Tab-separated table of C-alpha atoms and ligand atoms in Angstrom:
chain	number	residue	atom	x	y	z
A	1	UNK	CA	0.000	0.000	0.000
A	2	UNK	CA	1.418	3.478	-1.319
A	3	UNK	CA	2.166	5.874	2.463
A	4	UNK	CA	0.322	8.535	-0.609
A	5	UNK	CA	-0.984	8.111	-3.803
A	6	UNK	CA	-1.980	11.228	-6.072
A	7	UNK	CA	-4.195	10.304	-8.421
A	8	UNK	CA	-4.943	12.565	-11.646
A	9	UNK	CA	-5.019	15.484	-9.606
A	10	UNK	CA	-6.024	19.124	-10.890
A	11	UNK	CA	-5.951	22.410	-9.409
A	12	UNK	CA	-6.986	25.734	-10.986
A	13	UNK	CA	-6.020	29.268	-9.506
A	14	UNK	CA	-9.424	31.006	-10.963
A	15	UNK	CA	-9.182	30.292	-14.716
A	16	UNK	CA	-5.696	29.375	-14.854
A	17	UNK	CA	-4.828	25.614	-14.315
A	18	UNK	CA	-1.903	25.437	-11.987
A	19	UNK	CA	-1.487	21.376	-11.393
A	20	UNK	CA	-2.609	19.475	-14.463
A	21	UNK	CA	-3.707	15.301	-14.516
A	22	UNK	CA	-0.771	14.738	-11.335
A	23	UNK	CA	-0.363	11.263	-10.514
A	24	UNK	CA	2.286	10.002	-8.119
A	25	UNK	CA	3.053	7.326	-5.558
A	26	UNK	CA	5.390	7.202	-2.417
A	27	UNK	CA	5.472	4.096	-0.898
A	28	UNK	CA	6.304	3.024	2.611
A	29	UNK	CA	9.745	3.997	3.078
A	30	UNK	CA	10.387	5.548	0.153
A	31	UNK	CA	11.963	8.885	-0.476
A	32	UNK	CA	10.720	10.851	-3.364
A	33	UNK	CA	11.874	14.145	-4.520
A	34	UNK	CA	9.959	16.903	-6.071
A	35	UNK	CA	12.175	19.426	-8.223
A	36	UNK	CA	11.145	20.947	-11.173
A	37	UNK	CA	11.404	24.884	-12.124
A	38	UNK	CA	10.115	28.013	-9.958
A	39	UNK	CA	6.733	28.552	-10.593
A	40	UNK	CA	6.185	24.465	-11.813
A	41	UNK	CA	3.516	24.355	-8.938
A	42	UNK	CA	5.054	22.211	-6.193
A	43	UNK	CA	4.187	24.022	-3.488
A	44	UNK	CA	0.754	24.332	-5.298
A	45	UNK	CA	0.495	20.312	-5.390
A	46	UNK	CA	1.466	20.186	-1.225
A	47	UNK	CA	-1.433	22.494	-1.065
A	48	UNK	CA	-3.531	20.169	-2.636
A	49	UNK	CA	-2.181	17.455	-0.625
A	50	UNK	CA	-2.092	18.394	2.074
A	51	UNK	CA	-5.806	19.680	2.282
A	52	UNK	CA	-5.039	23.731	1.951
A	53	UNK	CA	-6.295	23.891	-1.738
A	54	UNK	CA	-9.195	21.891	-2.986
A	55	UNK	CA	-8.699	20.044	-6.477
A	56	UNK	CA	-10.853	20.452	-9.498
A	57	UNK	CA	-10.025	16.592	-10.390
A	58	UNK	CA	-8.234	13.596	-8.889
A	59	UNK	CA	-7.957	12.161	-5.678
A	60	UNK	CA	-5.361	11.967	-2.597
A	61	UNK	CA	-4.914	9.115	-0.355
A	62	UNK	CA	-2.942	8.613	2.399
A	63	UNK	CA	-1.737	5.329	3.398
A	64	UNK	CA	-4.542	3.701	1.148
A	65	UNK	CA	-7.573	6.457	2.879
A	66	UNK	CA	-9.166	8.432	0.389
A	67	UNK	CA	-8.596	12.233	1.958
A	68	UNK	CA	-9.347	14.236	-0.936
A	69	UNK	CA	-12.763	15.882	1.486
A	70	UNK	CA	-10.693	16.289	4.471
A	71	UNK	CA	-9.563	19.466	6.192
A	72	UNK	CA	-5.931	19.622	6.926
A	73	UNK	CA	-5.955	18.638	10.362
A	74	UNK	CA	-7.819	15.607	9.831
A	75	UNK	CA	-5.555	14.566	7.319
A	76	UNK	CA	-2.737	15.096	10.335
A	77	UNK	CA	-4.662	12.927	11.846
A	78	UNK	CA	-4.483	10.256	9.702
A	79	UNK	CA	-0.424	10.845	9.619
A	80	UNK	CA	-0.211	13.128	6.809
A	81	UNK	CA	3.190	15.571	8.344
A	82	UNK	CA	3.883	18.844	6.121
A	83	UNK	CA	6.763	21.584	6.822
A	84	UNK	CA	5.912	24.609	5.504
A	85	UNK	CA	8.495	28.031	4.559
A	86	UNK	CA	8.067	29.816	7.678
A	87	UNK	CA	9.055	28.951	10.723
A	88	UNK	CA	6.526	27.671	13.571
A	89	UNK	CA	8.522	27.230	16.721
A	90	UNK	CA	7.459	28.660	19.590
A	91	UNK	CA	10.545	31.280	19.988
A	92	UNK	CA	10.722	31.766	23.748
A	93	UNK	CA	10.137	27.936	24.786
A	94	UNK	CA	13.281	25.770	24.884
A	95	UNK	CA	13.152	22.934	22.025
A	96	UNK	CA	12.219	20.352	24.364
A	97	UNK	CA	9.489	22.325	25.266
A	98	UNK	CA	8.289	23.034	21.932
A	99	UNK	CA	8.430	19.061	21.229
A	100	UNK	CA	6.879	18.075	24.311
A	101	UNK	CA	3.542	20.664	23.610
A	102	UNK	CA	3.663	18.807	20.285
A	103	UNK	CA	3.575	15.167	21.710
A	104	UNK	CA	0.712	16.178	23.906
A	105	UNK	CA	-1.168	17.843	21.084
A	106	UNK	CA	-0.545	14.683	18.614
A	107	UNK	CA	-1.818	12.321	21.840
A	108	UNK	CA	-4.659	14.024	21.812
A	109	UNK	CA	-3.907	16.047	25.093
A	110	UNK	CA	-4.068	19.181	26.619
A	111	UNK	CA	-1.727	21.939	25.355
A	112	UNK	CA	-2.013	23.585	29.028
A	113	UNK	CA	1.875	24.465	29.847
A	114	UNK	CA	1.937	23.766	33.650
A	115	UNK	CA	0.840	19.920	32.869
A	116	UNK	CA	4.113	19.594	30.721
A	117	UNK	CA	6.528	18.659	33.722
A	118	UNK	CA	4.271	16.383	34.998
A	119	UNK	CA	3.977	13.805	32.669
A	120	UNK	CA	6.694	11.446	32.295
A	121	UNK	CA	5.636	9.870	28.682
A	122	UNK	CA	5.542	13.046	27.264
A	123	UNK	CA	8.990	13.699	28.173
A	124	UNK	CA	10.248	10.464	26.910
A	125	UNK	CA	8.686	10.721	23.529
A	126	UNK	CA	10.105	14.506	23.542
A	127	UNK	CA	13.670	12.975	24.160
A	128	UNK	CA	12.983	10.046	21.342
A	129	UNK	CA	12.256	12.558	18.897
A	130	UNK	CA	15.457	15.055	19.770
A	131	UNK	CA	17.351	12.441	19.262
A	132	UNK	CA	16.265	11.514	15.805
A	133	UNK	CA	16.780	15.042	14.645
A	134	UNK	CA	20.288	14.824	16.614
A	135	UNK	CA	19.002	18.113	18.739
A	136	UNK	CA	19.708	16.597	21.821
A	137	UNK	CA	22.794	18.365	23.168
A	138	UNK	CA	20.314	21.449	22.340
A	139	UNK	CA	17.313	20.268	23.952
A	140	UNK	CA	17.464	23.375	26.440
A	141	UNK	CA	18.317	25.995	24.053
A	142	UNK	CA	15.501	28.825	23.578
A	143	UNK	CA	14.291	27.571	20.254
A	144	UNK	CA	14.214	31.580	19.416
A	145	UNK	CA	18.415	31.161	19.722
A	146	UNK	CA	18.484	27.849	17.633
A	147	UNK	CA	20.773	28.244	14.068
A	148	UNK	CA	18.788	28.384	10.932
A	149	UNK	CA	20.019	24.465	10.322
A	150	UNK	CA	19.003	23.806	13.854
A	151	UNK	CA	15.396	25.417	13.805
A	152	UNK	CA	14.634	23.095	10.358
A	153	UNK	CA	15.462	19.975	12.741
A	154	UNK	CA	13.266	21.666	15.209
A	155	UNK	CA	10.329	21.684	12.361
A	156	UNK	CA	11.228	17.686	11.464
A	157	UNK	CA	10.922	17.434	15.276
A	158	UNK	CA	7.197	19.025	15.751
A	159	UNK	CA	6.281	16.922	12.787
A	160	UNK	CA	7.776	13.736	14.073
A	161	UNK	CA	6.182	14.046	17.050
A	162	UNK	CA	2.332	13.209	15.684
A	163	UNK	CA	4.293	10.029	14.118
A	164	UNK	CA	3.381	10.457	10.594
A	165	UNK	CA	3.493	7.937	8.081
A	166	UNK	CA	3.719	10.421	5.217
A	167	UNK	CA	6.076	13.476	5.612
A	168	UNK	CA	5.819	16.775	3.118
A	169	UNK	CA	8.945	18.844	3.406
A	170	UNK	CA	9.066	21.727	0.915
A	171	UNK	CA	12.187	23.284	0.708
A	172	UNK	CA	13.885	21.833	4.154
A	173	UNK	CA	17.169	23.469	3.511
A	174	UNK	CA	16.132	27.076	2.465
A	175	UNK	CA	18.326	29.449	4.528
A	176	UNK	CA	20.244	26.775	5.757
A	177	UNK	CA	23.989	27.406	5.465
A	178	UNK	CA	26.481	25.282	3.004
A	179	UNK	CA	28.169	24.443	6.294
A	180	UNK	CA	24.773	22.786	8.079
A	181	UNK	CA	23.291	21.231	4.667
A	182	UNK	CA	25.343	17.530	5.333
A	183	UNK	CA	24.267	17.274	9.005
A	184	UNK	CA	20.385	18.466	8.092
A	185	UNK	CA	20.677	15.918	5.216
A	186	UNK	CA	21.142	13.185	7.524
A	187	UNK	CA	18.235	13.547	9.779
A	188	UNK	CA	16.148	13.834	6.328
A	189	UNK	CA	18.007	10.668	5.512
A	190	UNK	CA	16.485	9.166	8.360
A	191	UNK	CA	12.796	9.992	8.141
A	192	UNK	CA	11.844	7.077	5.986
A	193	UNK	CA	12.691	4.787	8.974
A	194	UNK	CA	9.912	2.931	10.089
A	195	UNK	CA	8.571	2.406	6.813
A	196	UNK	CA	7.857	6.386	6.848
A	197	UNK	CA	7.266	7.952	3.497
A	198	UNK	CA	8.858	11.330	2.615
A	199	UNK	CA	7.923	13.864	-0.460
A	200	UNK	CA	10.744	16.128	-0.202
A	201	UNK	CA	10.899	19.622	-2.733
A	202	UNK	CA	14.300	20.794	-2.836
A	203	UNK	CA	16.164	22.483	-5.377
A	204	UNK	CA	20.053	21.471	-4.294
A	205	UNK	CA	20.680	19.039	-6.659
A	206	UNK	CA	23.162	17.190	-4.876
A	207	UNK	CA	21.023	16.708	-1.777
A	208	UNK	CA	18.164	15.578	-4.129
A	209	UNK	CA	20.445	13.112	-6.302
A	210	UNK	CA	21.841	12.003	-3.230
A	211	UNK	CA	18.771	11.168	-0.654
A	212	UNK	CA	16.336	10.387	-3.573
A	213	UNK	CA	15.441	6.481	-4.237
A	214	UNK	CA	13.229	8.225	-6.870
A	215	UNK	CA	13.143	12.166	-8.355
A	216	UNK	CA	9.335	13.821	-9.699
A	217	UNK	CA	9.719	16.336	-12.284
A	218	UNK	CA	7.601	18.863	-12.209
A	219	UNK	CA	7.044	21.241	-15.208
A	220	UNK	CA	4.455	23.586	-16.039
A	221	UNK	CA	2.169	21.546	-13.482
A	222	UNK	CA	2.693	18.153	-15.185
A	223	UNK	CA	4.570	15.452	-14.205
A	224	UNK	CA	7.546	15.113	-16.710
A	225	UNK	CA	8.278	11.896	-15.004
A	226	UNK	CA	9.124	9.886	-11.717
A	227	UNK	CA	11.837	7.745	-12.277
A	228	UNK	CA	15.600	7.076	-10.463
A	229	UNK	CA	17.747	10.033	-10.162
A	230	UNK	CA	20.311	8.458	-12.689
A	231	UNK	CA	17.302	7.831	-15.322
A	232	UNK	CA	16.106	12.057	-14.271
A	233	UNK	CA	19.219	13.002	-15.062
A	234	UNK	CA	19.992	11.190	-17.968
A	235	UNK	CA	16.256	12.264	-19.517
A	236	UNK	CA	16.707	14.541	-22.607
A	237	UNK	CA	13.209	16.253	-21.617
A	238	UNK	CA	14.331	16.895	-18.195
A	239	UNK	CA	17.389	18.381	-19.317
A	240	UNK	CA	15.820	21.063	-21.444
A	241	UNK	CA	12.351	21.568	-19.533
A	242	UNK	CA	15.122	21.971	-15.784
A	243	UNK	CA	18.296	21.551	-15.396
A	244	UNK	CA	19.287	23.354	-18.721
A	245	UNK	CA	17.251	26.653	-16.950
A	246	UNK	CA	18.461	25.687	-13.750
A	247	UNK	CA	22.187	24.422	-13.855
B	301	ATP	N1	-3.389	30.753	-4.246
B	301	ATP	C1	-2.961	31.063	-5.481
B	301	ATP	N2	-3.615	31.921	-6.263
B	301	ATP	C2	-3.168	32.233	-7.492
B	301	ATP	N3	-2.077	31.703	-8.054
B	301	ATP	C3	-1.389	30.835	-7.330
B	301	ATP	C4	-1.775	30.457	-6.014
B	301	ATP	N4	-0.881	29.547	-5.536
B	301	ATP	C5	0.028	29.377	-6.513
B	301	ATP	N5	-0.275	30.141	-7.585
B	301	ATP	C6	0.487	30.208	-8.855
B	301	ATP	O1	0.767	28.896	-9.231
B	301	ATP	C7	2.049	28.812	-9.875
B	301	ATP	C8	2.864	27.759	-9.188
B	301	ATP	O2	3.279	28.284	-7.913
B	301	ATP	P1	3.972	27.358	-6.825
B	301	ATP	O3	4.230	28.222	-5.638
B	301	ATP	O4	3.170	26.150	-6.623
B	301	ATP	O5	5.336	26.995	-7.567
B	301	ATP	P2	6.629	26.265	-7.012
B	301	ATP	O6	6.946	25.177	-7.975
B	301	ATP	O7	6.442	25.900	-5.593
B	301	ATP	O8	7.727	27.418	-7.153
B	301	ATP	P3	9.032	27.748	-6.236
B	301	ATP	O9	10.112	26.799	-6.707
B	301	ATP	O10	9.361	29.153	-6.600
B	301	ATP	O11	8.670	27.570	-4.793
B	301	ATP	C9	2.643	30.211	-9.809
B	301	ATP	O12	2.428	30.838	-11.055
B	301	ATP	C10	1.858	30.872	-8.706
B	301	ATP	O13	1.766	32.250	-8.910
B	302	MG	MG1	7.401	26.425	-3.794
């Protein structure tokens, strides 16, 4: 069963058709990249995924559930995780507090601050998930002090902590400097453990060829292709829709 499956999915801004006939599949742990040129309408299609934008056509299913009515948050629910461009931290909370409020919201419990230091299971799940985005060492840092690099494992963090079965990231290593890209990468890496699927939009290259079991192509809101990253880049079509704009 795919962890999402997009099936001839359309979305019009007004008149103007944005995502045309879309239809892609990310199975359980599989990594799948999104790239394709500004404007190509990925960000558009993670609207549509994820429940912000409603499509004209198609369908969206999420580990096998047909979601394409839902709201966002019930989508959430059923472990669909998006990142989004702007940052969502809580800036004057340390990062283990900002994970623990996120456990207790994703188990369904109260987000009342002086409850947090009471309950032990919270905590542990809030130290499970710092250590799968290696913030550990940081775990009492004010969030609002945290590194650019840092604050995007932060993100991963609040999103791992509803344990998702499907994670969105779109554009995870905007802002982040060359320096931080290899250690962010590797967290990333590691999201498709536990048979986790990942839809990741990124435009460096080598992070995409790299990380990427499989690369999308995204051009004028259609789907060039979906295919390995050596097959992407060897595509003649792909060349002259992307990378010959891009590279
Ligand atoms: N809510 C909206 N209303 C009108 N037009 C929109 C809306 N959302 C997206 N668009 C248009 O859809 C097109 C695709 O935009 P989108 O942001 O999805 O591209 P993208 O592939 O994510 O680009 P980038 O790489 O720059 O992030 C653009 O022309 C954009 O202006
Ligand atoms: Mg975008």
């Amino acid at each position: 069963m795919s962890a999402l499956a997009v099936e001839g999915v359309c979305w019009h801004a007004g008149a103007v058709p944005i995502i045309s006939d879309v239809t892609l599949r990310v199975a359980a742990g599989e990594f799948v990249a999104l790239i394709g040129p500004n404007g190509a309408g990925k960000t558009s299609l993670f609207n549509v995924v994820s429940g912000l934008y409603g499509p004209s056509a198609g369908r969206v299913l999420v580990g096998g559930v047909d979601v394409t009515g839902l709201a966002p948050h019930k989508r959430a629910r059923l472990g669909l995780g998006r990142t989004f461009q702007t940052s969502a931290v809580f800036a004057s909370l340390s990062v283990r507090e900002n994970v623990a409020l996120a456990v207790q919201a994703a188990g369904g419990g109260s987000m009342r601050p002086w409850r947090r230091r009471t309950d032990r299971r919270v905590a542990t799940a809030a130290r499970d998930v710092l250590d799968r985005v290696s913030l550990g060492p940081r775990a009492d840092a004010r969030a609002g002090d945290l590194a650019h690099g840092e604050k995007r494992k932060l993100e991963i963090a609040l999103l791992l902590a509803a344990a998702p079965r499907m994670l969105l990231l779109d554009e995870p290593m905007a802002g982040v400097s060359a320096e931080d890209v290899p250690a962010l990468a590797e967290v990333i890496r590691g999201l498709t453990a536990d048979g986790r699927g990942v839809l990741m939009v990124e435009h460096h290259m080598d992070v995409v060829l790299d990380l990427a079991d499989r690369v999308a192509v995204l051009h004028h809101g259609t789907l060039l292709g979906c295919d390995t990253p050596a097959a992407v880049m060897a595509d003649a079509t792909v060349q002259l829709a992307y990378l010959g704009e891009e590279l």
